[in-house]
mmCIF file with all atom_site columns, C-alpha atoms in Angstrom:
data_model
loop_
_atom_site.group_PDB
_atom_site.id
_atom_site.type_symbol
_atom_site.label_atom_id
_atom_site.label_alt_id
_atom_site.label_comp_id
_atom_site.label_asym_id
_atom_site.label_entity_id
_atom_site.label_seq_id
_atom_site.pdbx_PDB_ins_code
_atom_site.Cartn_x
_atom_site.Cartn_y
_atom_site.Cartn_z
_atom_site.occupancy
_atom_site.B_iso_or_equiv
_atom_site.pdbx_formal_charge
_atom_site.auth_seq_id
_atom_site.auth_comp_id
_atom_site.auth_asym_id
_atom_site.auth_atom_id
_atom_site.pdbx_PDB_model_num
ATOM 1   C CA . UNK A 1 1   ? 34.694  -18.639 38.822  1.00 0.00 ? 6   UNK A CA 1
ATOM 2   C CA . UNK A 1 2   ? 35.525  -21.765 37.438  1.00 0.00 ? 7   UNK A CA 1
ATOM 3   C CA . UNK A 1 3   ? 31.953  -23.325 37.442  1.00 0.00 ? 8   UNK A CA 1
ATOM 4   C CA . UNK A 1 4   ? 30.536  -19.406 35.633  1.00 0.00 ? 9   UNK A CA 1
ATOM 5   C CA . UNK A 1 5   ? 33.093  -20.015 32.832  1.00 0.00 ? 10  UNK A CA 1
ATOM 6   C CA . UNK A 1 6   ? 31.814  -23.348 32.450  1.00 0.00 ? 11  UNK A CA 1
ATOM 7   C CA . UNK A 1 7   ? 28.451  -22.246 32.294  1.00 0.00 ? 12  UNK A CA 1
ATOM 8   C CA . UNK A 1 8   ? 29.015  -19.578 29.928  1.00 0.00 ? 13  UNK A CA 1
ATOM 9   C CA . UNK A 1 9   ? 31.080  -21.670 27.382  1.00 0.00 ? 14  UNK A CA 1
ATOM 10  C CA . UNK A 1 10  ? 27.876  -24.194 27.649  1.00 0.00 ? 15  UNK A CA 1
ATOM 11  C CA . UNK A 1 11  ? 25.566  -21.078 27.229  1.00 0.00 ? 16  UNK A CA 1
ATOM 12  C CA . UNK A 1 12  ? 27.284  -20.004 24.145  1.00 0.00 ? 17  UNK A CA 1
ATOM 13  C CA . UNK A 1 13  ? 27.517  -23.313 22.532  1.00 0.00 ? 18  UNK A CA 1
ATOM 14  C CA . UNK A 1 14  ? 23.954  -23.526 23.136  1.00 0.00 ? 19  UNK A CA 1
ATOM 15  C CA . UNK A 1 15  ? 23.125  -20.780 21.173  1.00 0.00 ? 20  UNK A CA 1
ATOM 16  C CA . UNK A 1 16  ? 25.665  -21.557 18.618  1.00 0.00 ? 21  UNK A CA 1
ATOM 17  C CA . UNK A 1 17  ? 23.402  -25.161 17.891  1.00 0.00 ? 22  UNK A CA 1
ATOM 18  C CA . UNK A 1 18  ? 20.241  -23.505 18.239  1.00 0.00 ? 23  UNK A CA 1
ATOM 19  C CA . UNK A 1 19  ? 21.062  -20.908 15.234  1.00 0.00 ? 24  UNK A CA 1
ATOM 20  C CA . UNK A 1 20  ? 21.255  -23.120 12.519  1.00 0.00 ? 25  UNK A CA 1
ATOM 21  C CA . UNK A 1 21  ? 17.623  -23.714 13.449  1.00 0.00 ? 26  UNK A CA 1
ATOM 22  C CA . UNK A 1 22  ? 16.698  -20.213 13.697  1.00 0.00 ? 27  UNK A CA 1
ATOM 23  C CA . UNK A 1 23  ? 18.221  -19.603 10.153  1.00 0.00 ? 28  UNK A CA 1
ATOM 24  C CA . UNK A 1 24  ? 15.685  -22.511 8.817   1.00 0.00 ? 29  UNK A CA 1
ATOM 25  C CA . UNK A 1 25  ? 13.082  -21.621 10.247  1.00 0.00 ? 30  UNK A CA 1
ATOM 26  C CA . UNK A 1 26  ? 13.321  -18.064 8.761   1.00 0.00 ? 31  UNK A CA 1
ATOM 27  C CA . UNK A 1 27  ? 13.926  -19.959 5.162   1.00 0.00 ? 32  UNK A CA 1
ATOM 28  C CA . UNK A 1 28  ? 11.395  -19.252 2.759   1.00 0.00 ? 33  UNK A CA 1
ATOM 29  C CA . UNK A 1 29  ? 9.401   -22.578 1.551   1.00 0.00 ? 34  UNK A CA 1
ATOM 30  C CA . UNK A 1 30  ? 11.596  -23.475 -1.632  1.00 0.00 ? 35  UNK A CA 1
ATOM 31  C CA . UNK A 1 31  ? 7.955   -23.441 -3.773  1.00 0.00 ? 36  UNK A CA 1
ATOM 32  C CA . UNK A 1 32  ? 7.977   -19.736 -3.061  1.00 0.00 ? 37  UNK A CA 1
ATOM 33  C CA . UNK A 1 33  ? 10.168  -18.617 -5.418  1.00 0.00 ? 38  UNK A CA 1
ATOM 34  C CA . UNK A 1 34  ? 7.782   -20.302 -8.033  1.00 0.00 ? 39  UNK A CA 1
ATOM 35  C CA . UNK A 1 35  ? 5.419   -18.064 -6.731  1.00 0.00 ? 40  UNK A CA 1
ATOM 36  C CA . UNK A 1 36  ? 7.253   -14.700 -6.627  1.00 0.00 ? 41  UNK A CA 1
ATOM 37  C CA . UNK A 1 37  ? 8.031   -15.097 -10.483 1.00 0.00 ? 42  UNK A CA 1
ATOM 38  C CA . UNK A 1 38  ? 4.112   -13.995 -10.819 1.00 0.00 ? 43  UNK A CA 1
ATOM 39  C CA . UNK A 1 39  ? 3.498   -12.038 -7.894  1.00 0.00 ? 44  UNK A CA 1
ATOM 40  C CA . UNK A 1 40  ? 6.663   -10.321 -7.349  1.00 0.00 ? 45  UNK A CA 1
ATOM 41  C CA . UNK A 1 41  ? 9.422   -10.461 -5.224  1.00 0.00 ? 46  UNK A CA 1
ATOM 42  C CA . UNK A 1 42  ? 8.268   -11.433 -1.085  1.00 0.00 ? 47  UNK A CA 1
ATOM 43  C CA . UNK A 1 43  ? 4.687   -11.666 -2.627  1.00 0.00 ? 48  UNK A CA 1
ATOM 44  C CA . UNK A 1 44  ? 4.738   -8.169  -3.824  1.00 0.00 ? 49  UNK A CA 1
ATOM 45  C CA . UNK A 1 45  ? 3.677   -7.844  -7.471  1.00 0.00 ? 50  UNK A CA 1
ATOM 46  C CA . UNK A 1 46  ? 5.549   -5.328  -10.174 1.00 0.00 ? 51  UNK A CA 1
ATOM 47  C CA . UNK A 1 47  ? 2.575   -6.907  -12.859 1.00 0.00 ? 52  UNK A CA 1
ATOM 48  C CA . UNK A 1 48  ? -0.267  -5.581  -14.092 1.00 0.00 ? 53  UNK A CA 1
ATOM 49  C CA . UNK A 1 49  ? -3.424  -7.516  -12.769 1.00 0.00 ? 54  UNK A CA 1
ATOM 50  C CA . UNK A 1 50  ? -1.401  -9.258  -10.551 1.00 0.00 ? 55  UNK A CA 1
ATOM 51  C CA . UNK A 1 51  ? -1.936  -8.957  -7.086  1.00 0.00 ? 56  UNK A CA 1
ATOM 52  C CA . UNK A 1 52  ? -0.074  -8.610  -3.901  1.00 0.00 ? 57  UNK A CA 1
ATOM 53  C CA . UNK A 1 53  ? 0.039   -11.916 -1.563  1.00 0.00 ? 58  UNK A CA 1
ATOM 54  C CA . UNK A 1 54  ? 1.681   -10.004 1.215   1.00 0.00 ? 59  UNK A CA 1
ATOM 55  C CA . UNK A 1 55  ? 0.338   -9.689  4.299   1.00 0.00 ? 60  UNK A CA 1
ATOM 56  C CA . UNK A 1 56  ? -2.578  -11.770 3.356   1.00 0.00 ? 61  UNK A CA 1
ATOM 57  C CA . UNK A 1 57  ? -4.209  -12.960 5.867   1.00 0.00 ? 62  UNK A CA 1
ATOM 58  C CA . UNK A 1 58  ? -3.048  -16.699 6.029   1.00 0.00 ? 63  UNK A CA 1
ATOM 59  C CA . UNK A 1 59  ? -6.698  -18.570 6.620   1.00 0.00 ? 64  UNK A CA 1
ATOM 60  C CA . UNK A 1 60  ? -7.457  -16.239 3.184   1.00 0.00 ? 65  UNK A CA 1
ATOM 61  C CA . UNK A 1 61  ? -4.027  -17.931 1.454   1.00 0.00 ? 66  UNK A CA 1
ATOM 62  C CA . UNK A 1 62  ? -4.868  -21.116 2.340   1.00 0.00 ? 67  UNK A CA 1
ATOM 63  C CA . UNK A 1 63  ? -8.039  -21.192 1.156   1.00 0.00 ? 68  UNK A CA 1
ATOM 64  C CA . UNK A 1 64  ? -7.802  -19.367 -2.177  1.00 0.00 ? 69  UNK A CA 1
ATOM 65  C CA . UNK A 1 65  ? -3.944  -22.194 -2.358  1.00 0.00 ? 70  UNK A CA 1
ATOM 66  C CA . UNK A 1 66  ? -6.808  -25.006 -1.656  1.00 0.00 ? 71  UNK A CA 1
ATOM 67  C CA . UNK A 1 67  ? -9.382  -23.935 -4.026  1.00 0.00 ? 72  UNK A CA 1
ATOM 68  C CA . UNK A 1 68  ? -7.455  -23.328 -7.061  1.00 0.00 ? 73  UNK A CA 1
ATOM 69  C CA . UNK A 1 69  ? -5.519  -27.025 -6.100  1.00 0.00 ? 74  UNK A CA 1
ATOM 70  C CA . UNK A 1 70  ? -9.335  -28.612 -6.371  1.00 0.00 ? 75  UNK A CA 1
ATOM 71  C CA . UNK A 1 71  ? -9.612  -26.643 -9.634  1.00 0.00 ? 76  UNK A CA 1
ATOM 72  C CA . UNK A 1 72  ? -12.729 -24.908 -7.742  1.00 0.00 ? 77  UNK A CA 1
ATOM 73  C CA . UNK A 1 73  ? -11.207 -21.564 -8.327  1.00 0.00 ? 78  UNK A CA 1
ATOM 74  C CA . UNK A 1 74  ? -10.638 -20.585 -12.324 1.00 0.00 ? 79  UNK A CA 1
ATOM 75  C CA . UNK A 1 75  ? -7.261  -18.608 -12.604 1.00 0.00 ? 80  UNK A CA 1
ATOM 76  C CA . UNK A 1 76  ? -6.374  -18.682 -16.312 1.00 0.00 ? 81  UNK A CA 1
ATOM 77  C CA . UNK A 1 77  ? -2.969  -17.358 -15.044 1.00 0.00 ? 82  UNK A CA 1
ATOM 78  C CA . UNK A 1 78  ? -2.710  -19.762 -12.365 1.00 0.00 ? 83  UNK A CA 1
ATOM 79  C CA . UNK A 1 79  ? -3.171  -22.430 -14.762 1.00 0.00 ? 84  UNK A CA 1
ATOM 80  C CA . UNK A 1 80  ? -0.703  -25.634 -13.702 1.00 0.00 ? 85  UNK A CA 1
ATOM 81  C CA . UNK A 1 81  ? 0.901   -23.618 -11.127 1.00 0.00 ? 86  UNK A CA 1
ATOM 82  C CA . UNK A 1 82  ? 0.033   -26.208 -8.646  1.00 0.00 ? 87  UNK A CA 1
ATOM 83  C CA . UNK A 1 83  ? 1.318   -28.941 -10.633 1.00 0.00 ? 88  UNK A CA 1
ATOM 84  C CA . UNK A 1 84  ? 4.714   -30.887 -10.316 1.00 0.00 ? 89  UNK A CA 1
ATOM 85  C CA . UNK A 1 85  ? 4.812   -30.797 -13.981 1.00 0.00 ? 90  UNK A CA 1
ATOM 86  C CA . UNK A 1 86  ? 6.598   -27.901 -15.578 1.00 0.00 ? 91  UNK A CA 1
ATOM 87  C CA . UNK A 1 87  ? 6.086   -27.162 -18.819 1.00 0.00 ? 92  UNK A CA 1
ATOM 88  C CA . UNK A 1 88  ? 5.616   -23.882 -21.030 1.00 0.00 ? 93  UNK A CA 1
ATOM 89  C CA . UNK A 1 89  ? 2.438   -23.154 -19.379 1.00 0.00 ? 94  UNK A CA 1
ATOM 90  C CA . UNK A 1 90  ? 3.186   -24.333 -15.920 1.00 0.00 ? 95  UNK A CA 1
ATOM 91  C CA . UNK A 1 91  ? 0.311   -26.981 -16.250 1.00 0.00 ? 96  UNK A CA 1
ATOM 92  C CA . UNK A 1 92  ? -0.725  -28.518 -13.224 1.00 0.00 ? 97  UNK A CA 1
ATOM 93  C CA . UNK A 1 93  ? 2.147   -26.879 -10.300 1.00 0.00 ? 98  UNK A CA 1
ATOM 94  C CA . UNK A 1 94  ? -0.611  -26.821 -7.580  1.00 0.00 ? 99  UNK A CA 1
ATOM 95  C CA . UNK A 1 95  ? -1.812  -30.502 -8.053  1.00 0.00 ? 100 UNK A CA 1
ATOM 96  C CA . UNK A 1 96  ? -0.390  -32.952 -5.680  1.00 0.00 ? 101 UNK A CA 1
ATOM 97  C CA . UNK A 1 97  ? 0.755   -30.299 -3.445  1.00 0.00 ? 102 UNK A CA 1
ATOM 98  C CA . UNK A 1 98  ? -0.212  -31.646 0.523   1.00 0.00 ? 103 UNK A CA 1
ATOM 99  C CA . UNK A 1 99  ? -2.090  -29.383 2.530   1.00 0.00 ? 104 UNK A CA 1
ATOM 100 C CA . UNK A 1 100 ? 1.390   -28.811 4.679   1.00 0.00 ? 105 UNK A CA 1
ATOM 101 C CA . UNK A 1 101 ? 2.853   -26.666 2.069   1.00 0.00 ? 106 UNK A CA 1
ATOM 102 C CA . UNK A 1 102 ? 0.222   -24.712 1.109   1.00 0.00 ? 107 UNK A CA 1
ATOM 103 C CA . UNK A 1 103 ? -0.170  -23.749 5.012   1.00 0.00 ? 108 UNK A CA 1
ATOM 104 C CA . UNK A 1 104 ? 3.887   -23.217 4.988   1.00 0.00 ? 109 UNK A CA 1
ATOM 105 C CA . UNK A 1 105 ? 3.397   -20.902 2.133   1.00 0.00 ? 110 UNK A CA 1
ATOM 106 C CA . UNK A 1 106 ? 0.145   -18.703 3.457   1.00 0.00 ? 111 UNK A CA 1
ATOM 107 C CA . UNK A 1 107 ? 2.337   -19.036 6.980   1.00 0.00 ? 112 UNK A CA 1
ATOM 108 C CA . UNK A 1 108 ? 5.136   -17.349 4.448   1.00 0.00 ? 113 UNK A CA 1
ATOM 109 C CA . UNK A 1 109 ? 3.451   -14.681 3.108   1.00 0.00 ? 114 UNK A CA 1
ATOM 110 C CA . UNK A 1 110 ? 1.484   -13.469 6.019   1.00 0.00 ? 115 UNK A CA 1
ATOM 111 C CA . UNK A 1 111 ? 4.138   -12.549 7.571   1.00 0.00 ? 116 UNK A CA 1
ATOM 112 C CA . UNK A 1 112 ? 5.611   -10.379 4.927   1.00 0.00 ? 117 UNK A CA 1
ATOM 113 C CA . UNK A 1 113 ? 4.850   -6.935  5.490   1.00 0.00 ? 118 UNK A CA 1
ATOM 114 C CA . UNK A 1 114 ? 2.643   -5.821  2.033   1.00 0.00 ? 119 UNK A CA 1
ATOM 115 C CA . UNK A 1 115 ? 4.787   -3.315  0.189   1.00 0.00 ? 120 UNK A CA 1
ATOM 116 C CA . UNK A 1 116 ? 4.491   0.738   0.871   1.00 0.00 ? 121 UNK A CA 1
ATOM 117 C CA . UNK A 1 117 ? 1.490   1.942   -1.702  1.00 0.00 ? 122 UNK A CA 1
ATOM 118 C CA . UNK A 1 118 ? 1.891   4.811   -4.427  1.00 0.00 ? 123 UNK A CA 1
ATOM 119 C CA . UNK A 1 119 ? 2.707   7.907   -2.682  1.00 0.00 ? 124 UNK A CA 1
ATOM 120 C CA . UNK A 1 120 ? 1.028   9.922   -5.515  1.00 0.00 ? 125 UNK A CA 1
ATOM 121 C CA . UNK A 1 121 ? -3.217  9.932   -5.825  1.00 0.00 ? 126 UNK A CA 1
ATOM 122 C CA . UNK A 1 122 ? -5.781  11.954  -7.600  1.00 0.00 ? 127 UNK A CA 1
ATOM 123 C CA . UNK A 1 123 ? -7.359  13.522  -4.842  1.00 0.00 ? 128 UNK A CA 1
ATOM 124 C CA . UNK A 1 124 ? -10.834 13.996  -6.312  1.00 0.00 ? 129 UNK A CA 1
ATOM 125 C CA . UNK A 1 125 ? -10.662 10.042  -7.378  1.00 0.00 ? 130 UNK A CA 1
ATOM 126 C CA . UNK A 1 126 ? -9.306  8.876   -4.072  1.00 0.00 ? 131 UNK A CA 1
ATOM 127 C CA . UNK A 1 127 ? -11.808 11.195  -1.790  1.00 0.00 ? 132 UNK A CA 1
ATOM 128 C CA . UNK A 1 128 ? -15.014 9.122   -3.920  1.00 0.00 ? 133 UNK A CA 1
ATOM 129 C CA . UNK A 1 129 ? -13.797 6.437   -3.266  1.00 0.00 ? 134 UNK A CA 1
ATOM 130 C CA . UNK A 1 130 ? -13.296 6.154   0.587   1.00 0.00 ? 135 UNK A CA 1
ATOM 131 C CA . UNK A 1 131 ? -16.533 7.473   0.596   1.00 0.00 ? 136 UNK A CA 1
ATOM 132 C CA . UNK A 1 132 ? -18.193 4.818   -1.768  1.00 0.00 ? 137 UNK A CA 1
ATOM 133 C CA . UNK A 1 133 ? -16.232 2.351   0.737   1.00 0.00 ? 138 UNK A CA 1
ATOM 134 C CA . UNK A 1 134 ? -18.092 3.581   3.590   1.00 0.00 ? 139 UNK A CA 1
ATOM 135 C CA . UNK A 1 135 ? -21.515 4.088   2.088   1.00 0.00 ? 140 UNK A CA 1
ATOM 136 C CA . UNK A 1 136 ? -21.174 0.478   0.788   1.00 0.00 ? 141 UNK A CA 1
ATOM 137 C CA . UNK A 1 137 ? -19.980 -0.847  4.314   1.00 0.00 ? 142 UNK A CA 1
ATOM 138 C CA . UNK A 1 138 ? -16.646 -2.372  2.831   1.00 0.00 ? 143 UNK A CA 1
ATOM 139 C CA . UNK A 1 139 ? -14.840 -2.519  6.130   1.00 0.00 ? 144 UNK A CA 1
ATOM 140 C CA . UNK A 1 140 ? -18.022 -4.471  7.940   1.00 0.00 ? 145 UNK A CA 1
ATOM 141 C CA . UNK A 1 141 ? -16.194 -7.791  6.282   1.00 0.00 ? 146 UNK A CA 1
ATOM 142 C CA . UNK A 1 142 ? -12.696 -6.498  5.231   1.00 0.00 ? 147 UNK A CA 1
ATOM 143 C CA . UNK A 1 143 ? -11.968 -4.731  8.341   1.00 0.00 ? 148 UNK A CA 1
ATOM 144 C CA . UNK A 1 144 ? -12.451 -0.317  9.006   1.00 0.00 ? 149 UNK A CA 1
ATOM 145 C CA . UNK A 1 145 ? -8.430  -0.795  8.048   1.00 0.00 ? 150 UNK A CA 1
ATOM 146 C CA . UNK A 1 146 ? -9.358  -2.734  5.405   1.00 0.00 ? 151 UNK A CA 1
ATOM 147 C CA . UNK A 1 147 ? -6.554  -5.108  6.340   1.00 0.00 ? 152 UNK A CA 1
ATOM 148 C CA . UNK A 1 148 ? -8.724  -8.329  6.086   1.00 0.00 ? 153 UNK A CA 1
ATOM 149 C CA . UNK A 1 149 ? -9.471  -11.011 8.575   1.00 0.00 ? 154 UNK A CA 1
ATOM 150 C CA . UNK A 1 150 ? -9.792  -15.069 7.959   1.00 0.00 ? 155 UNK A CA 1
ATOM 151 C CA . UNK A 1 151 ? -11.069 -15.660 4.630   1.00 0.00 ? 156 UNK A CA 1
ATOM 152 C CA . UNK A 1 152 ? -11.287 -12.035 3.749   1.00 0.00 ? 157 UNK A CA 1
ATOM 153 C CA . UNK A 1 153 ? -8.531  -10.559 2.144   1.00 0.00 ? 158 UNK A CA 1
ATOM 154 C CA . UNK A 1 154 ? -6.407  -7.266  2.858   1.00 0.00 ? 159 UNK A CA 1
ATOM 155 C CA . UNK A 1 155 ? -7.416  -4.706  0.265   1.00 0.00 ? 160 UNK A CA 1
ATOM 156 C CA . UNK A 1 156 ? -5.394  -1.824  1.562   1.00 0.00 ? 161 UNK A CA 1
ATOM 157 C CA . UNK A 1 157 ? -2.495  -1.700  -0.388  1.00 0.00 ? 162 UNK A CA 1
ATOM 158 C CA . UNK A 1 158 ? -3.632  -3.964  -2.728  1.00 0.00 ? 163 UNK A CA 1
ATOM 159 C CA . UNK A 1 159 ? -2.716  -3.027  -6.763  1.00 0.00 ? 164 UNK A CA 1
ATOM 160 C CA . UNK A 1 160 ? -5.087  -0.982  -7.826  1.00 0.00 ? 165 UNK A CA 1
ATOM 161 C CA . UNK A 1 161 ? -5.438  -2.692  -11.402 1.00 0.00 ? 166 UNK A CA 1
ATOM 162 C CA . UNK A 1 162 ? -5.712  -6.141  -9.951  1.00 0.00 ? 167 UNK A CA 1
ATOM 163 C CA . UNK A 1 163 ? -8.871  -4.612  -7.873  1.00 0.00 ? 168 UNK A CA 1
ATOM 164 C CA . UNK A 1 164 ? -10.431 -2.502  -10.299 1.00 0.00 ? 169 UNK A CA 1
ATOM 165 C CA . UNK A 1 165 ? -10.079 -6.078  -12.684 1.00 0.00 ? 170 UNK A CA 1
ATOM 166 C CA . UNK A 1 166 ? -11.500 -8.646  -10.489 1.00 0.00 ? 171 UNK A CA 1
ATOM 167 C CA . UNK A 1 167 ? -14.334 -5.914  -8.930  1.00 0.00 ? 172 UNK A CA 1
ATOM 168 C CA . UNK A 1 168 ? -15.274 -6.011  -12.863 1.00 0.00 ? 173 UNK A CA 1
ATOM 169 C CA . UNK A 1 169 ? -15.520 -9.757  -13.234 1.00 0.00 ? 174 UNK A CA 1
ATOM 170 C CA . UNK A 1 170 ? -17.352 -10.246 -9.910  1.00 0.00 ? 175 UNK A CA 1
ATOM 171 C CA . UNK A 1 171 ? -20.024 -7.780  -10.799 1.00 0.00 ? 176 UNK A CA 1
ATOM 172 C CA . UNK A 1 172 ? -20.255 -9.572  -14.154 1.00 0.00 ? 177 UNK A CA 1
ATOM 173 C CA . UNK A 1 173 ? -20.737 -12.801 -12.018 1.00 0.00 ? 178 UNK A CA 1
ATOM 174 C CA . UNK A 1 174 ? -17.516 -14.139 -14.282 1.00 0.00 ? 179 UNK A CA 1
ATOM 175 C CA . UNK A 1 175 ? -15.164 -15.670 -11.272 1.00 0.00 ? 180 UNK A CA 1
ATOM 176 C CA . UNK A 1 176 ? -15.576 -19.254 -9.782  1.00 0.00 ? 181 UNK A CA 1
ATOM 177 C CA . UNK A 1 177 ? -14.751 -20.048 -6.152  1.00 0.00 ? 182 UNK A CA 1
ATOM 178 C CA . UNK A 1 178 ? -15.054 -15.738 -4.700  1.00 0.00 ? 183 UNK A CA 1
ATOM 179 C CA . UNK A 1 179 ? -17.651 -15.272 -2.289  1.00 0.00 ? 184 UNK A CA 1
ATOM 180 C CA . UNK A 1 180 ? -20.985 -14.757 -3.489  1.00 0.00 ? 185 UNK A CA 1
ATOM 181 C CA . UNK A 1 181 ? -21.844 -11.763 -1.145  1.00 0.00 ? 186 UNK A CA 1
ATOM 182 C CA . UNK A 1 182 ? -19.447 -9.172  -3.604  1.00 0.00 ? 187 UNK A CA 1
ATOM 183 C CA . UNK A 1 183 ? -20.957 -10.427 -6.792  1.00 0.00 ? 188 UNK A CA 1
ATOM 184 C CA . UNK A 1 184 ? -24.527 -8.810  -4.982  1.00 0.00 ? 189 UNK A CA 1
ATOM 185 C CA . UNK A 1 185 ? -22.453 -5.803  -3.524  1.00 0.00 ? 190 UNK A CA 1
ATOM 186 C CA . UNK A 1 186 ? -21.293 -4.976  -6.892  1.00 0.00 ? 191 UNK A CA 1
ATOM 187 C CA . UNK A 1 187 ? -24.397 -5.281  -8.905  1.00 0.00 ? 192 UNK A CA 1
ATOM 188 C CA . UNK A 1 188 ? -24.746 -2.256  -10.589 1.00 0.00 ? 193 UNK A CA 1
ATOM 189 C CA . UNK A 1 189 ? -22.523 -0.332  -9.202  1.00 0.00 ? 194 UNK A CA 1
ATOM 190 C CA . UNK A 1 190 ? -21.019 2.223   -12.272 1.00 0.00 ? 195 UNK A CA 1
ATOM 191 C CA . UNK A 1 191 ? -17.485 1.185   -13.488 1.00 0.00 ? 196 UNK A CA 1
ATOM 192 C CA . UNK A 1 192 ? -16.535 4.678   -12.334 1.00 0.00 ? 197 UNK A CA 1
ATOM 193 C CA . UNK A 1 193 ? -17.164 4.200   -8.886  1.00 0.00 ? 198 UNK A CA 1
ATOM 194 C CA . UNK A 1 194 ? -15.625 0.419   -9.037  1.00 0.00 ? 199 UNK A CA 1
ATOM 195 C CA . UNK A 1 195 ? -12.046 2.719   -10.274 1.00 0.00 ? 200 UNK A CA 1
ATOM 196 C CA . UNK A 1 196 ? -12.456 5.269   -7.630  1.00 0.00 ? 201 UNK A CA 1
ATOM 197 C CA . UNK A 1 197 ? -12.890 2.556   -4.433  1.00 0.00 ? 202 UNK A CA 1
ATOM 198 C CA . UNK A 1 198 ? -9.875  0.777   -6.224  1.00 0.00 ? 203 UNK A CA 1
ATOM 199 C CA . UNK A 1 199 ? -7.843  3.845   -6.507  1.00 0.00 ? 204 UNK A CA 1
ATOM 200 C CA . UNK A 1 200 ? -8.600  4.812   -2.671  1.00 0.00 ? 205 UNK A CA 1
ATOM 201 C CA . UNK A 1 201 ? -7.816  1.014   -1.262  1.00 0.00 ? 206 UNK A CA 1
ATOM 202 C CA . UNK A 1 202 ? -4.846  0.943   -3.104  1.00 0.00 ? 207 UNK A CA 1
ATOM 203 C CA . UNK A 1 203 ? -3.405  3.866   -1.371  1.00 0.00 ? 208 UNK A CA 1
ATOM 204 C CA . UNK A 1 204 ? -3.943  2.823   2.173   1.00 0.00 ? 209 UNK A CA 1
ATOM 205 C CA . UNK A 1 205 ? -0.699  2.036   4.117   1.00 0.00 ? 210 UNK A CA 1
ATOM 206 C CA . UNK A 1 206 ? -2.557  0.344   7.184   1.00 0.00 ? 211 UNK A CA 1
#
C-alpha cells in the first residue's frame, strides 16, 4: 500500500507538470489576435468582404500567409499586415515574418471549427445555385462537401459577400497570386448565377 500511494502521488505530480504544457500548447499564436481584428473573432469574420479563415485548410493558409508575405498576392486590405511596422495602415505586418509562424498560425486556424452559416436562405436562390455548383463541377477541386483540401480552400460556410466579391474579380481576371483554373471557370458566367452559387456555399454547414 505504501509503494501504490507513492506511485499515485508521483502520478499526480506528473500530470500536475505536464499541464502547464498542455495550456501552451492550446495558446493561440500571440500574432493572431492581429489577425482576428479583420477577420473576426477565432478567424470568423462579422465584416463585409471579409472572409472566414476558419477551418481553412492549413496547406491553403500557408500558402495564401506566404504569398501575400512575397507581395505575390495583392490584398489592398492586407496591405502591411505582415509587417513589424505598425502604423495607421498596418504597412508591412507580414514582412519579416519566418515561415514558423505563418505555419503556427494556418496550424491555428485549421483547427477552429468555421462558424454555424445563416440559418435563413432564399430557397429559389439557394436551389440555382447548388445546381450551378454541380453543373460546373465545383466539388471536383473543392471537395462534394465543399470543405477544401491542400491549396483549395473551404467554401462551405464561407461569407457569402466575400465569395460573390472575389468570384467577380477572378472572372474579371483582377486578382494576383489565385489559381488560374477559376479565372477560366468563371468566364462568362452571368453575375446572377456567380450570387446564387455564393448564396448556396454560404449556407452549407459541412
Amino acid at each position: 500500500m505504501i509503494l501504490s500511494s507513492k506511485w499515485r502521488a508521483l502520478a499526480f505530480l506528473g500530470v500536475a507538470m505536464l499541464a502547464p504544457l498542455f495550456s501552451a500548447a492550446q495558446k493561440p499564436p500571440a500574432r493572431a489576435a492581429t489577425c482576428d481584428v479583420c477577420h473576426g473573432p477565432n478567424g470568423n469574420s462579422v465584416l463585409k468582404d471579409i472572409p472566414s479563415i476558419a477551418g481553412q485548410p492549413k496547406v491553403f493558409i500557408e500558402n495564401q500567409l506566404v504569398l501575400i508575405r512575397e507581395g505575390m498576392r495583392d490584398i489592398p486590405q492586407m496591405k502591411g499586415v505582415l509587417h513589424n511596422a505598425a502604423d495607421s495602415e498596418m504597412k508591412g505586418t507580414l514582412d519579416n515574418v519566418p515561415d514558423s509562424e505563418l505555419t503556427e498560425l494556418a496550424h491555428h486556424y485549421a483547427s477552429i471549427k468555421i462558424a454555424k452559416p445563416p440559418s435563413q436562405k432564399q430557397t429559389d436562390l439557394y436551389n440555382k445555385g447548388e445546381k450551378l455548383s454541380k453543373e460546373m463541377r465545383c466539388g471536383v477541386c473543392h471537395l462534394p462537401t465543399f470543405v477544401g483540401r491542400d491549396q483549395m480552400p473551404r467554401l462551405a460556410g464561407q461569407r457569402e459577400d466575400y465569395m460573390l466579391y472575389t468570384m467577380r474579380a477572378m472572372k474579371a481576371n483582377q486578382v494576383v497570386g489565385r489559381d488560374p483554373n477559376m479565372i477560366t471557370s468563371l468566364y462568362g458566367i452571368a453575375d446572377e448565377d456567380l450570387k446564387a452559387i455564393s448564396h448556396y456555399l454560404s449556407r452549407l454547414s459541412n
